[in-house]
Amino acid sequence: MSLIVQKYGGTSVADIDRIRNVAMRVSKTFDEGNKVVVVLSAMSGVTDALIKMANQVAYAPDKRELDVLLTTGEQTTVALLAMMLKGMNYSAISLLGYQAEILTDSDFGNARIAGIGARRIKELLDEKMIVIIPGFQGSDQNGNLTTLGRGGSDTSAVAIAAAIKADMCEIYTDVDGVFTADPNICKKARKLDRISYDEMLEMSSLGAKVLQIRSVEFAKKYDVPVHLRSSFSLEEGTMVVNENSDMERLVVSGVTHSKNEARITLKKVPDQPGIAAKIFTPVADAGILVDMIIQNTRAEGMTDLTFTVPKSDYKKALEIEKKVAGEIGAEAVIGDENVAKVSVTGVGMKNHSGVAARMFSALAKENINIMLISTSEIRISCVVEEKYAELAVRVLHTEFGLDKE
Ligand code: ASP
Ligand code: MG
């Protein structure tokens, strides 16, 4: 007998038939003798539709009230599943976030979980109930409803699994697991059986949209084994686990790409203390995330400085830097929206030298120019022209031996 948390995402509960499919899976797991907690998303599209409605009644909807609205999406699906399971003669009960004692801070729309009083959940499990909890929601210490940020149901599920010390947190979605590259652009991509928390964190922040990043951080911190799998098949998915468990020893375990990048260069910036702060403080104040930065040395006390921002913030960042350039006496600001970031990730890199050189050579062979480079202990990223992004992924996938036979 195991204690299992099963989380079903929006596409898995998109309509009544799919909720029935979830009820079948849940009841089967229960019949096999397990204790089951279910965490649900809203039906796919519902959260977006609610946000749209809010924007129709107010220019900048009040954040507290927006959370009251957004929590209804998940409230709908948990009630429907509980009713369905009861109709199938199972004892099931829904517990809303506050009833499940999911306590968060008061940062409406992006709240963080402060603690989960697992007492009630455990009692109900001991009474052989199937407990169904809406993802994405909690409440603050004054009883206000809160939400955890888009995609937050993943985090709810992992946090609940940690709180009740579940043996496994299964995350059901519409993909079969984590792939070595996006199968839509790399036909030879294959599903990974296992991946470490750190690799998953890197890949999530690089744009592999399988799990909310915060959920992976939670899983790592509390050592919750996560099984990411499809609700539409019986096949095993990908286990996200601690690094030391017997993992396939790959140097590189995934190649990711993101077209959501833009590049900004300030030319002939005075090479003096305080200049970088002047360049980056206003972008940070505007809430824009700067990713890669390079500065090259030049003669005569001048330097060029280049950095990347998300494409959606490009215009705003460019405007800001034009103003900054005037203030600090830089010669010009130029930008480029047609860039992409291609990355290779793998814990195996820690014990292998020459991974970066191999990456650069493989790209060079295809005549792909590298504009910016950044690295972490387990990742190397290159910014290239956007039109080469897909080719770069395929080339690197082959180079690092990831192609399926
Ligand atoms: N329903 C929320 C969203 O669409 C939370 C989730 O599905 O994880 O972002
Ligand atoms: Mg999701």
Coordinates of C-alpha atoms and ligand atoms in Angstrom, one line a residue:
M1 CA 0.0 0.0 0.0
S2 CA 1.3 3.4 -0.9
L3 CA 0.3 7.0 -0.3
I4 CA 0.0 8.6 -3.7
V5 CA -0.8 12.1 -4.8
Q6 CA -2.2 12.4 -8.4
K7 CA -2.4 15.7 -10.1
Y8 CA -4.3 16.2 -13.3
G9 CA -3.7 19.2 -15.5
G10 CA -6.2 21.3 -17.4
T11 CA -6.3 19.1 -20.6
S12 CA -6.8 16.0 -18.5
V13 CA -10.0 17.5 -17.0
A14 CA -11.1 19.5 -20.0
D15 CA -14.6 18.1 -20.2
I16 CA -16.9 15.6 -18.6
D17 CA -15.6 12.6 -20.5
R18 CA -12.1 13.4 -19.5
I19 CA -13.1 13.9 -15.9
R20 CA -14.6 10.4 -16.2
N21 CA -11.3 9.2 -17.4
V22 CA -9.7 10.7 -14.3
A23 CA -12.3 9.1 -12.1
M24 CA -11.4 5.7 -13.6
R25 CA -7.7 6.2 -13.0
V26 CA -8.2 7.4 -9.5
S27 CA -10.6 4.6 -8.5
K28 CA -8.3 2.0 -10.0
T29 CA -5.4 3.3 -7.9
F30 CA -7.6 3.3 -4.8
D31 CA -8.8 -0.3 -5.6
E32 CA -5.2 -1.4 -5.8
G33 CA -5.1 -0.7 -2.0
N34 CA -3.5 2.8 -2.1
K35 CA -4.4 5.9 -0.2
V36 CA -5.1 8.6 -2.8
V37 CA -5.1 12.4 -2.8
V38 CA -6.1 14.0 -6.0
V39 CA -5.1 17.6 -7.0
L40 CA -6.9 19.2 -10.0
S41 CA -6.4 22.1 -12.4
A42 CA -9.3 24.0 -13.8
M43 CA -10.6 22.8 -17.2
S44 CA -8.2 23.9 -19.9
G45 CA -8.9 27.5 -21.0
V46 CA -11.0 28.3 -18.0
T47 CA -8.4 30.3 -16.1
D48 CA -7.7 32.4 -19.3
A49 CA -11.4 32.9 -19.8
L50 CA -11.8 34.1 -16.2
I51 CA -8.9 36.6 -16.5
K52 CA -10.5 37.9 -19.8
M53 CA -13.8 38.5 -18.0
A54 CA -12.0 40.3 -15.2
N55 CA -10.3 42.6 -17.7
Q56 CA -13.7 43.4 -19.1
V57 CA -15.1 44.8 -15.8
A58 CA -12.0 46.7 -14.7
Y59 CA -8.8 48.1 -16.3
A60 CA -6.6 46.7 -13.6
P61 CA -8.7 44.2 -11.7
D62 CA -8.3 44.2 -7.9
K63 CA -5.8 41.4 -7.1
R64 CA -7.7 40.1 -4.1
E65 CA -10.9 39.9 -6.0
L66 CA -9.2 38.4 -9.0
D67 CA -8.0 35.5 -6.8
V68 CA -11.6 35.0 -5.6
L69 CA -12.6 34.7 -9.2
L70 CA -9.7 32.5 -10.4
T71 CA -10.1 29.9 -7.6
T72 CA -13.5 29.0 -9.0
G73 CA -11.9 27.2 -12.0
E74 CA -10.4 24.6 -9.8
Q75 CA -13.4 24.6 -7.4
T76 CA -15.6 23.4 -10.4
T77 CA -13.4 20.5 -11.3
V78 CA -12.9 19.1 -7.7
A79 CA -16.7 19.2 -7.1
L80 CA -17.4 17.4 -10.4
L81 CA -14.9 14.7 -9.7
A82 CA -16.1 14.2 -6.2
M83 CA -19.7 13.8 -7.3
M84 CA -18.6 11.4 -10.1
L85 CA -16.6 9.2 -7.7
K86 CA -19.5 9.1 -5.2
G87 CA -21.8 8.1 -8.0
M88 CA -19.4 5.2 -8.6
N89 CA -19.8 4.3 -4.9
Y90 CA -16.5 5.5 -3.7
S91 CA -16.1 7.7 -0.6
A92 CA -14.6 10.9 -2.0
I93 CA -14.6 14.4 -0.6
S94 CA -13.4 17.7 -2.0
L95 CA -11.5 20.0 0.3
L96 CA -10.9 23.6 -0.9
G97 CA -7.5 25.2 -0.3
Y98 CA -8.4 26.7 3.0
Q99 CA -10.2 23.6 4.2
A100 CA -7.1 21.6 3.4
E101 CA -5.2 24.3 5.4
I102 CA -3.0 25.4 2.6
L103 CA -1.6 28.5 4.1
T104 CA 0.1 31.1 1.9
D105 CA 1.5 34.6 2.1
S106 CA -0.7 37.5 0.8
D107 CA 0.9 38.0 -2.5
F108 CA -2.3 37.7 -4.5
G109 CA -1.8 36.1 -7.9
N110 CA 1.6 34.8 -7.0
A111 CA 1.3 33.6 -3.5
R112 CA 3.9 31.3 -1.9
I113 CA 2.9 28.3 0.3
A114 CA 4.0 28.9 3.9
G115 CA 2.7 25.6 5.3
I116 CA 0.1 22.9 4.9
G117 CA -1.8 21.6 7.9
A118 CA -2.0 18.1 6.8
R119 CA -4.0 16.9 9.8
R120 CA -7.4 17.0 8.1
I121 CA -6.2 15.3 4.9
K122 CA -4.5 12.5 6.9
E123 CA -7.6 11.9 9.0
L124 CA -9.8 11.6 5.9
L125 CA -7.3 9.3 4.3
D126 CA -7.4 7.1 7.4
E127 CA -11.1 7.0 7.0
K128 CA -10.5 5.5 3.6
M129 CA -11.7 8.6 1.7
I130 CA -10.3 9.8 -1.6
V131 CA -9.4 13.4 -0.9
I132 CA -9.7 15.8 -3.8
I133 CA -8.0 19.2 -3.6
P134 CA -8.0 22.1 -6.0
G135 CA -4.6 23.1 -7.2
F136 CA -3.4 26.6 -7.6
Q137 CA -5.2 27.9 -4.5
G138 CA -4.6 28.6 -0.8
S139 CA -5.5 31.2 1.7
D140 CA -3.5 33.7 3.7
Q141 CA -3.6 34.1 7.5
N142 CA -6.6 36.4 7.3
G143 CA -8.5 33.9 5.4
N144 CA -8.3 35.6 2.0
L145 CA -8.2 33.3 -1.0
T146 CA -4.9 33.3 -2.9
T147 CA -3.6 31.8 -6.1
L148 CA 0.0 30.5 -6.7
G149 CA 0.8 31.9 -10.1
R150 CA 0.0 30.3 -13.5
G151 CA 0.7 26.6 -13.6
G152 CA 0.5 26.6 -9.8
S153 CA -1.4 23.3 -9.5
D154 CA 1.9 21.5 -10.0
T155 CA 3.3 23.2 -6.9
S156 CA 0.1 22.5 -4.9
A157 CA 0.5 18.8 -5.7
V158 CA 4.1 18.6 -4.8
A159 CA 3.7 20.6 -1.6
I160 CA 0.8 18.4 -0.5
A161 CA 2.9 15.3 -1.3
A162 CA 5.7 16.7 0.8
A163 CA 3.3 17.6 3.7
I164 CA 1.7 14.2 3.9
K165 CA 5.0 12.4 3.1
A166 CA 3.5 10.7 0.1
D167 CA 5.5 7.9 -1.6
M168 CA 4.9 9.4 -5.0
C169 CA 3.6 12.5 -6.6
E170 CA 2.2 11.6 -10.1
I171 CA 1.7 14.6 -12.4
Y172 CA -0.7 13.7 -15.2
T173 CA -0.5 15.9 -18.3
D174 CA -1.0 15.6 -22.1
V175 CA 2.6 14.7 -22.9
D176 CA 4.2 11.3 -22.3
G177 CA 7.0 12.7 -20.2
V178 CA 10.2 14.7 -20.5
F179 CA 11.9 14.4 -23.9
T180 CA 15.5 14.9 -24.9
A181 CA 14.3 17.7 -27.2
D182 CA 11.0 19.1 -28.4
P183 CA 9.6 16.1 -30.5
N184 CA 7.8 18.6 -32.8
I185 CA 11.1 19.9 -34.2
C186 CA 13.4 16.9 -33.5
K187 CA 11.9 13.7 -34.8
K188 CA 14.7 11.7 -33.2
A189 CA 13.9 13.0 -29.7
R190 CA 13.2 10.3 -27.1
K191 CA 11.5 10.1 -23.7
L192 CA 13.8 10.1 -20.7
D193 CA 13.0 7.5 -18.1
R194 CA 14.7 9.6 -15.4
I195 CA 15.9 13.1 -14.9
S196 CA 17.3 14.9 -11.9
Y197 CA 15.7 17.7 -10.1
D198 CA 18.5 20.1 -11.2
E199 CA 18.2 19.1 -14.8
M200 CA 14.5 19.6 -14.7
L201 CA 14.9 23.0 -13.1
E202 CA 17.3 24.1 -15.8
M203 CA 15.1 22.7 -18.5
S204 CA 12.0 24.4 -17.0
S205 CA 13.6 27.7 -16.8
L206 CA 14.8 27.3 -20.4
G207 CA 11.3 27.0 -21.6
A208 CA 10.4 23.3 -21.4
K209 CA 6.9 24.0 -20.1
V210 CA 6.2 20.7 -18.5
L211 CA 6.3 21.6 -14.8
Q212 CA 6.0 24.9 -12.9
I213 CA 9.5 25.7 -11.8
R214 CA 8.5 26.2 -8.2
S215 CA 7.1 22.7 -8.0
V216 CA 10.5 21.3 -9.0
E217 CA 12.2 23.4 -6.3
F218 CA 9.7 22.1 -3.8
A219 CA 10.3 18.5 -4.9
K220 CA 14.0 18.9 -4.6
K221 CA 13.9 20.6 -1.2
Y222 CA 11.6 17.9 0.3
D223 CA 12.9 15.0 -1.8
V224 CA 9.5 14.2 -3.3
P225 CA 9.7 11.7 -6.2
V226 CA 7.7 13.1 -9.1
H227 CA 6.4 10.9 -11.9
L228 CA 5.5 13.0 -14.9
R229 CA 3.2 11.1 -17.2
S230 CA 0.2 11.2 -19.6
S231 CA -3.3 10.8 -18.5
F232 CA -4.2 9.4 -21.9
S233 CA -2.0 6.4 -21.8
L234 CA -0.9 3.7 -19.4
E235 CA 2.8 4.0 -20.3
E236 CA 5.3 5.1 -17.7
G237 CA 6.5 8.7 -18.1
T238 CA 9.6 10.3 -16.7
M239 CA 10.7 10.1 -13.1
V240 CA 12.1 13.3 -11.6
V241 CA 14.4 12.3 -8.8
N242 CA 17.5 12.9 -6.8
E243 CA 20.7 13.0 -8.9
N244 CA 22.4 10.0 -7.3
S245 CA 19.7 7.5 -8.0
D246 CA 20.8 5.1 -10.7
M247 CA 20.4 7.5 -13.6
E248 CA 21.3 6.8 -17.2
R249 CA 24.8 8.3 -17.4
L250 CA 24.4 10.8 -20.1
V251 CA 26.7 13.8 -20.5
V252 CA 23.9 15.8 -22.0
S253 CA 20.3 14.7 -21.3
G254 CA 18.4 17.4 -23.2
V255 CA 18.6 20.0 -25.8
T256 CA 16.2 22.9 -25.4
H257 CA 15.5 26.0 -27.4
S258 CA 13.6 29.2 -26.8
K259 CA 12.6 31.8 -29.4
N260 CA 11.4 34.1 -26.7
E261 CA 14.7 36.1 -26.7
A262 CA 15.8 39.4 -27.9
R263 CA 19.3 41.0 -27.8
I264 CA 20.2 44.6 -27.0
T265 CA 23.7 46.1 -27.5
L266 CA 25.0 49.4 -26.2
K267 CA 27.9 50.6 -28.3
K268 CA 30.9 52.5 -27.0
V269 CA 30.0 52.6 -23.3
P270 CA 32.5 54.4 -21.1
D271 CA 34.4 51.7 -19.2
Q272 CA 34.0 53.0 -15.7
P273 CA 32.8 51.9 -12.3
G274 CA 29.0 52.3 -11.9
I275 CA 28.1 52.1 -15.6
A276 CA 26.8 48.6 -15.5
A277 CA 24.6 49.5 -12.6
K278 CA 23.2 52.5 -14.5
I279 CA 22.4 50.2 -17.5
F280 CA 20.7 47.4 -15.6
T281 CA 19.0 49.1 -12.7
P282 CA 16.3 50.8 -14.7
V283 CA 15.5 47.5 -16.6
A284 CA 15.3 45.7 -13.3
D285 CA 13.0 48.4 -11.9
A286 CA 10.7 47.9 -14.9
G287 CA 10.5 44.2 -13.9
I288 CA 12.4 43.0 -16.9
L289 CA 14.5 39.8 -16.5
V290 CA 17.9 40.1 -18.0
D291 CA 19.3 36.7 -19.0
M292 CA 22.7 36.7 -20.6
I293 CA 25.2 39.6 -20.5
I294 CA 28.5 40.1 -22.3
Q295 CA 30.9 43.0 -22.2
N296 CA 33.9 43.2 -24.4
T297 CA 37.0 45.2 -23.7
R298 CA 37.9 47.9 -26.2
A299 CA 40.5 50.4 -26.7
E300 CA 40.3 54.0 -25.4
G301 CA 38.3 53.3 -22.3
M302 CA 35.2 52.3 -24.2
T303 CA 33.4 49.0 -24.3
D304 CA 30.4 47.3 -25.9
L305 CA 27.8 45.7 -23.7
T306 CA 25.2 43.2 -24.9
F307 CA 22.4 41.4 -23.1
T308 CA 19.2 39.5 -23.7
V309 CA 15.7 40.0 -22.5
P310 CA 12.4 38.1 -23.2
K311 CA 11.0 39.1 -26.5
S312 CA 7.9 40.5 -24.9
D313 CA 10.0 43.0 -23.0
Y314 CA 12.2 44.0 -26.0
K315 CA 10.5 47.3 -26.9
K316 CA 10.3 48.5 -23.4
A317 CA 14.0 47.5 -22.7
L318 CA 15.1 49.2 -25.9
E319 CA 13.3 52.4 -25.0
I320 CA 14.8 52.4 -21.5
E321 CA 18.4 51.8 -22.8
K322 CA 18.1 54.6 -25.3
K323 CA 17.4 57.0 -22.5
V324 CA 20.3 55.4 -20.4
A325 CA 22.7 55.7 -23.4
G326 CA 22.0 59.4 -23.5
E327 CA 22.8 59.8 -19.8
I328 CA 26.0 57.8 -19.8
G329 CA 27.3 58.9 -23.1
A330 CA 27.1 55.7 -25.0
E331 CA 27.4 56.0 -28.8
A332 CA 24.3 53.9 -29.9
V333 CA 21.8 51.3 -28.9
I334 CA 21.0 48.5 -31.3
G335 CA 18.7 45.5 -30.9
D336 CA 17.7 42.3 -32.6
E337 CA 14.5 40.4 -32.1
N338 CA 15.4 37.6 -34.4
V339 CA 17.5 35.5 -32.0
A340 CA 17.0 32.3 -30.2
K341 CA 18.7 30.5 -27.3
V342 CA 19.8 26.9 -27.7
S343 CA 21.0 25.0 -24.6
V344 CA 22.3 21.7 -23.7
T345 CA 21.7 20.4 -20.2
G346 CA 23.1 17.5 -18.2
V347 CA 24.5 16.7 -14.8
G348 CA 27.0 14.5 -16.6
M349 CA 28.8 17.7 -17.6
K350 CA 30.2 18.1 -14.2
N351 CA 32.5 15.2 -14.8
H352 CA 33.3 15.8 -18.5
S353 CA 35.5 18.4 -20.0
G354 CA 35.1 19.7 -23.5
V355 CA 31.3 19.7 -23.6
A356 CA 31.3 23.4 -24.6
A357 CA 33.9 22.9 -27.3
R358 CA 31.9 20.0 -28.7
M359 CA 28.8 22.2 -28.8
F360 CA 30.6 25.1 -30.5
S361 CA 32.2 22.8 -33.1
A362 CA 28.9 21.1 -33.9
L363 CA 27.3 24.5 -34.5
A364 CA 30.3 25.7 -36.5
K365 CA 30.1 22.7 -38.8
E366 CA 26.7 24.0 -39.9
N367 CA 27.9 27.5 -40.2
I368 CA 25.7 28.7 -37.3
N369 CA 27.2 31.8 -35.7
I370 CA 27.2 32.1 -31.9
M371 CA 26.3 35.6 -30.6
L372 CA 26.3 35.0 -26.9
I373 CA 27.3 32.2 -24.6
S374 CA 26.4 31.5 -21.0
T375 CA 27.1 28.5 -18.8
S376 CA 26.1 27.0 -15.4
E377 CA 27.5 23.9 -13.8
I378 CA 25.1 21.7 -15.8
R379 CA 24.1 23.8 -18.8
I380 CA 25.6 25.6 -21.8
S381 CA 23.5 28.1 -23.7
C382 CA 24.2 29.9 -27.0
V383 CA 22.3 32.7 -28.6
V384 CA 22.0 32.2 -32.4
E385 CA 20.0 33.6 -35.3
E386 CA 16.4 32.6 -34.8
K387 CA 16.2 30.9 -38.2
Y388 CA 18.8 28.4 -37.2
A389 CA 17.2 27.4 -33.8
E390 CA 15.7 24.2 -35.0
L391 CA 18.7 23.1 -37.0
A392 CA 20.9 23.8 -34.0
V393 CA 18.7 21.6 -31.8
R394 CA 18.9 18.7 -34.2
V395 CA 22.6 19.0 -34.8
L396 CA 23.3 19.1 -31.0
H397 CA 20.9 16.2 -30.4
T398 CA 22.9 14.1 -32.8
E399 CA 26.3 15.3 -31.5
F400 CA 25.6 14.3 -28.0
G401 CA 24.3 10.9 -28.9
L402 CA 20.6 11.5 -28.0
D403 CA 19.0 10.3 -31.2
K404 CA 16.8 7.3 -30.9
E405 CA 17.7 4.4 -33.1
Ligands
ASP1 N1 -5.5 26.8 -13.7 C1 -4.3 27.5 -13.4 C2 -3.6 27.9 -14.7 O1 -4.2 27.7 -15.7 C3 -3.3 26.6 -12.6 C4 -2.9 25.3 -13.2 O2 -3.6 24.8 -14.1 O3 -1.9 24.8 -12.8 O4 -2.6 28.5 -14.6
MG2 MG -0.2 23.1 -16.0

